[in-house]
Amino acid sequence: SYELTQPLSVSVALGQTARISCGGNNIDRKSVHWYQQKPGQAPVLVIYRDTNRPSGIPERFSGSNSGGNTATLTISRAQAGDEAEYFCQLWDDTMIFGGGTKLTVL
Amino acid sequence: QVTLKESGPVLVKPTETLTLTCTVSGFPLSNSRMGVSWIRQPPGKALEWLAHIFSNGEESYSTSLKARLTISRDTSKSQVVLTMSNMDPIDTATYYCARIQNGYGGWVDYWGQGTLVTVSS
């Protein structure tokens, strides 16, 4: 079955750029979506179809998926409020989630 | 305004069958571009997709849990129901229902608030 691999944790200094990876076999052939989840809350969509931001999501959030086996969520000018768990998701016969990455803003 | 709300027991005993109901508003379950999934999250762990019902009524299930799951809908009541049989303590989790935009290949654009289900004798 298809698997998505995310780093357990990523740290970024306040105001710097964070990159969270999501690895999967030929993932660039699939459509990847990203969610942000803060403690005690339901997830929130931050990127859909690899690169698209829903309304209300800051331009600081961007996505890419053209590198073969890795899709990336990039958060520019990281803020304390960006500290959260981030999950990638796609479909491969069934819906698949990555294991999640805890983003810490230092 | 789109909303999804889960309801069901907060506590079930091992071997029992869990029945959860998702009541939706703001969109028809028969909308061709949308479906509803059930997704769960054990405490401190990752999201796990369980089942999906497409706008045409077609069902899809997690490969590993398929034997225990049934998803169904009542479009007149705007409800999607999930049953999971033979519950075990390892099934303790927050269960979310979620609207999937764009069908197969799509994304969750709306989530329910989630309901924590504990499995314990």
Coordinates of C-alpha atoms in Angstrom, one line a residue:
Chain A
S1 CA 0.0 0.0 0.0
Y2 CA 1.1 3.6 -0.6
E3 CA 2.9 5.3 2.2
L4 CA 3.6 9.0 2.9
T5 CA 6.7 9.9 5.0
Q6 CA 7.0 13.1 6.9
P7 CA 9.7 14.2 9.4
L8 CA 8.5 13.9 12.9
S9 CA 9.5 17.5 13.7
V10 CA 10.8 20.6 12.1
S11 CA 12.1 23.7 13.9
V12 CA 12.3 27.2 12.5
A13 CA 13.4 30.5 13.9
L14 CA 10.8 33.3 14.1
G15 CA 10.6 35.1 10.8
Q16 CA 12.5 32.5 8.8
T17 CA 11.3 29.9 6.3
A18 CA 10.1 26.4 7.3
R19 CA 9.9 23.5 4.8
I20 CA 8.0 20.4 5.6
S21 CA 8.5 17.4 3.3
C22 CA 6.1 14.6 2.3
G23 CA 7.7 11.7 0.6
G24 CA 6.0 9.1 -1.5
N25 CA 6.7 7.0 -4.6
N26 CA 6.3 9.2 -7.7
I27 CA 4.3 11.6 -5.6
D28 CA 4.6 14.2 -8.3
R29 CA 2.1 12.2 -10.3
K30 CA -0.5 12.7 -7.6
S31 CA -2.4 15.7 -6.1
V32 CA -1.2 16.5 -2.6
H33 CA -3.1 18.4 0.0
W34 CA -1.9 19.9 3.3
Y35 CA -3.5 20.5 6.7
Q36 CA -2.6 22.4 9.8
Q37 CA -3.8 21.1 13.2
K38 CA -3.4 22.9 16.5
P39 CA -3.9 21.1 19.8
G40 CA -7.5 20.3 20.6
Q41 CA -8.8 21.5 17.2
A42 CA -9.9 19.9 13.9
P43 CA -7.4 20.2 11.1
V44 CA -7.6 23.1 8.7
L45 CA -6.8 22.9 5.0
V46 CA -3.8 25.1 4.0
I47 CA -2.9 23.9 0.5
Y48 CA -4.9 21.8 -2.0
R49 CA -3.9 20.4 -5.4
D50 CA -0.2 20.8 -4.6
T51 CA 0.0 24.6 -4.8
N52 CA -3.4 26.2 -4.2
R53 CA -4.3 28.2 -1.1
P54 CA -7.9 28.3 0.2
S55 CA -9.3 31.7 0.9
G56 CA -8.2 33.0 4.3
I57 CA -4.9 31.2 4.2
P58 CA -2.0 33.7 4.2
E59 CA 0.3 33.9 1.2
R60 CA 3.1 32.8 3.4
F61 CA 1.9 29.3 2.9
S62 CA 2.9 27.7 -0.3
G63 CA 3.2 24.2 -1.7
S64 CA 5.2 22.4 -4.4
N65 CA 5.2 18.9 -5.9
S66 CA 7.4 18.6 -8.9
G67 CA 10.4 16.9 -7.4
G68 CA 9.8 13.2 -8.2
N69 CA 9.3 11.6 -4.8
T70 CA 8.8 14.6 -2.5
A71 CA 6.2 17.3 -2.0
T72 CA 6.9 20.3 0.1
L73 CA 4.9 22.7 2.2
T74 CA 6.8 26.0 2.7
I75 CA 5.9 28.5 5.4
S76 CA 7.7 31.9 4.9
R77 CA 8.2 34.4 7.6
A78 CA 7.2 31.9 10.2
Q79 CA 5.1 33.2 13.1
A80 CA 4.5 31.8 16.6
G81 CA 0.9 31.1 15.5
D82 CA 2.2 28.7 12.8
E83 CA 3.3 26.3 15.5
A84 CA 1.2 23.2 14.9
E85 CA 1.1 19.7 13.4
Y86 CA 1.0 19.5 9.6
F87 CA -0.3 16.6 7.6
C88 CA 0.0 15.8 3.9
Q89 CA -2.8 13.8 2.2
L90 CA -3.5 12.3 -1.2
W91 CA -5.5 9.5 -2.8
D92 CA -4.2 6.2 -4.0
D93 CA -7.3 4.1 -4.4
T94 CA -8.0 5.2 -0.8
M95 CA -7.3 8.4 1.1
I96 CA -3.8 8.4 2.6
F97 CA -2.4 10.7 5.3
G98 CA 1.2 11.3 6.2
G99 CA 2.3 10.7 9.8
G100 CA 2.4 14.4 10.6
T101 CA 5.2 16.9 11.3
K102 CA 5.3 19.0 14.5
L103 CA 6.5 22.5 13.6
T104 CA 8.2 24.4 16.4
V105 CA 8.8 28.1 16.0
L106 CA 11.8 29.2 18.0
Chain B
Q1 CA -23.0 27.8 5.8
V2 CA -21.5 24.4 5.7
T3 CA -21.4 22.4 8.9
L4 CA -20.9 18.8 9.9
K5 CA -21.6 17.4 13.3
E6 CA -20.8 14.0 14.7
S7 CA -22.9 12.2 17.3
G8 CA -22.7 8.9 19.0
P9 CA -21.5 7.2 22.2
V10 CA -18.5 8.5 24.0
L11 CA -17.8 5.1 25.6
V12 CA -18.2 1.7 24.1
K13 CA -17.1 -1.7 25.5
P14 CA -14.7 -4.1 23.8
T15 CA -16.4 -6.3 21.2
E16 CA -19.3 -3.9 20.8
T17 CA -20.3 -2.2 17.6
L18 CA -19.9 1.6 17.3
T19 CA -22.4 3.6 15.4
L20 CA -21.6 7.2 14.6
T21 CA -23.8 9.7 12.8
C22 CA -22.7 12.8 10.8
T23 CA -25.4 15.3 10.3
V24 CA -24.5 17.8 7.6
S25 CA -26.0 21.2 6.6
G26 CA -25.3 23.7 3.9
F27 CA -24.9 21.2 1.1
P28 CA -26.8 18.3 -0.3
L29 CA -25.2 14.8 0.1
S30 CA -26.0 14.2 -3.6
N31 CA -23.9 17.1 -4.8
S32 CA -21.8 15.7 -7.7
R33 CA -18.5 17.3 -6.5
M34 CA -18.7 16.3 -2.9
G35 CA -18.6 13.3 -0.7
V36 CA -18.2 12.6 3.0
S37 CA -15.4 10.7 4.8
W38 CA -14.9 9.4 8.3
I39 CA -11.4 10.0 9.6
R40 CA -10.1 9.2 13.1
Q41 CA -7.1 10.3 15.2
P42 CA -6.0 8.4 18.3
P43 CA -4.7 10.6 21.1
G44 CA -1.3 12.1 20.1
K45 CA -1.2 10.2 16.8
A46 CA -1.8 10.8 13.1
L47 CA -5.0 11.1 11.1
E48 CA -6.3 7.8 9.7
W49 CA -8.9 7.7 7.0
L50 CA -11.6 5.1 7.5
A51 CA -14.3 5.3 4.9
H52 CA -15.9 7.5 2.2
I53 CA -19.2 7.8 0.5
F54 CA -19.3 9.5 -2.9
S55 CA -22.0 11.7 -4.2
N56 CA -23.4 8.8 -6.2
G57 CA -23.6 6.6 -3.1
E58 CA -20.5 4.6 -4.0
E59 CA -18.5 3.5 -0.9
S60 CA -14.8 3.2 -0.3
Y61 CA -13.1 1.7 2.7
S62 CA -9.7 1.6 4.4
T63 CA -8.1 -1.7 3.3
S64 CA -7.0 -2.6 6.8
L65 CA -10.4 -2.0 8.4
K66 CA -12.8 -2.8 5.6
A67 CA -14.1 -6.0 7.3
R68 CA -15.3 -4.0 10.3
L69 CA -16.7 -0.9 8.6
T70 CA -19.9 0.1 7.0
I71 CA -20.7 3.6 5.7
S72 CA -24.2 4.6 4.6
R73 CA -26.2 7.7 4.1
D74 CA -29.8 9.0 4.3
T75 CA -30.0 12.0 1.9
S76 CA -33.4 13.0 3.2
K77 CA -32.0 13.4 6.7
S78 CA -28.6 14.8 5.5
Q79 CA -26.9 12.1 7.5
V80 CA -23.9 9.8 7.0
V81 CA -23.6 6.8 9.3
L82 CA -20.5 4.8 10.1
T83 CA -20.6 1.5 11.9
M84 CA -17.5 -0.2 13.2
S85 CA -17.8 -3.7 14.6
N86 CA -15.8 -5.5 17.2
M87 CA -14.4 -2.4 18.9
D88 CA -11.1 -2.7 20.8
P89 CA -9.3 -0.3 23.1
I90 CA -6.9 0.5 20.3
D91 CA -9.8 2.1 18.5
T92 CA -10.0 4.8 21.1
A93 CA -9.8 8.0 19.1
T94 CA -11.4 11.2 18.0
Y95 CA -13.6 10.4 15.1
Y96 CA -14.2 13.2 12.5
C97 CA -16.6 13.4 9.6
A98 CA -15.4 15.5 6.8
R99 CA -16.6 16.9 3.5
I100 CA -14.4 15.9 0.6
Q101 CA -14.3 18.5 -2.2
N102 CA -13.8 17.3 -5.8
G103 CA -14.4 13.6 -5.3
Y104 CA -11.7 11.0 -5.7
G105 CA -8.3 12.8 -5.5
G106 CA -9.9 15.6 -3.5
W107 CA -9.4 17.3 -0.2
V108 CA -11.2 18.0 3.0
D109 CA -12.6 21.5 2.9
Y110 CA -14.8 21.2 6.0
W111 CA -14.4 19.1 9.1
G112 CA -16.7 18.3 11.9
Q113 CA -15.6 19.2 15.5
G114 CA -14.8 15.5 16.1
T115 CA -16.1 13.2 18.8
L116 CA -13.9 11.3 21.2
V117 CA -14.8 7.7 21.5
T118 CA -13.2 5.6 24.3
V119 CA -13.2 1.9 24.2
S120 CA -13.0 0.4 27.7
S121 CA -14.8 -2.2 29.8

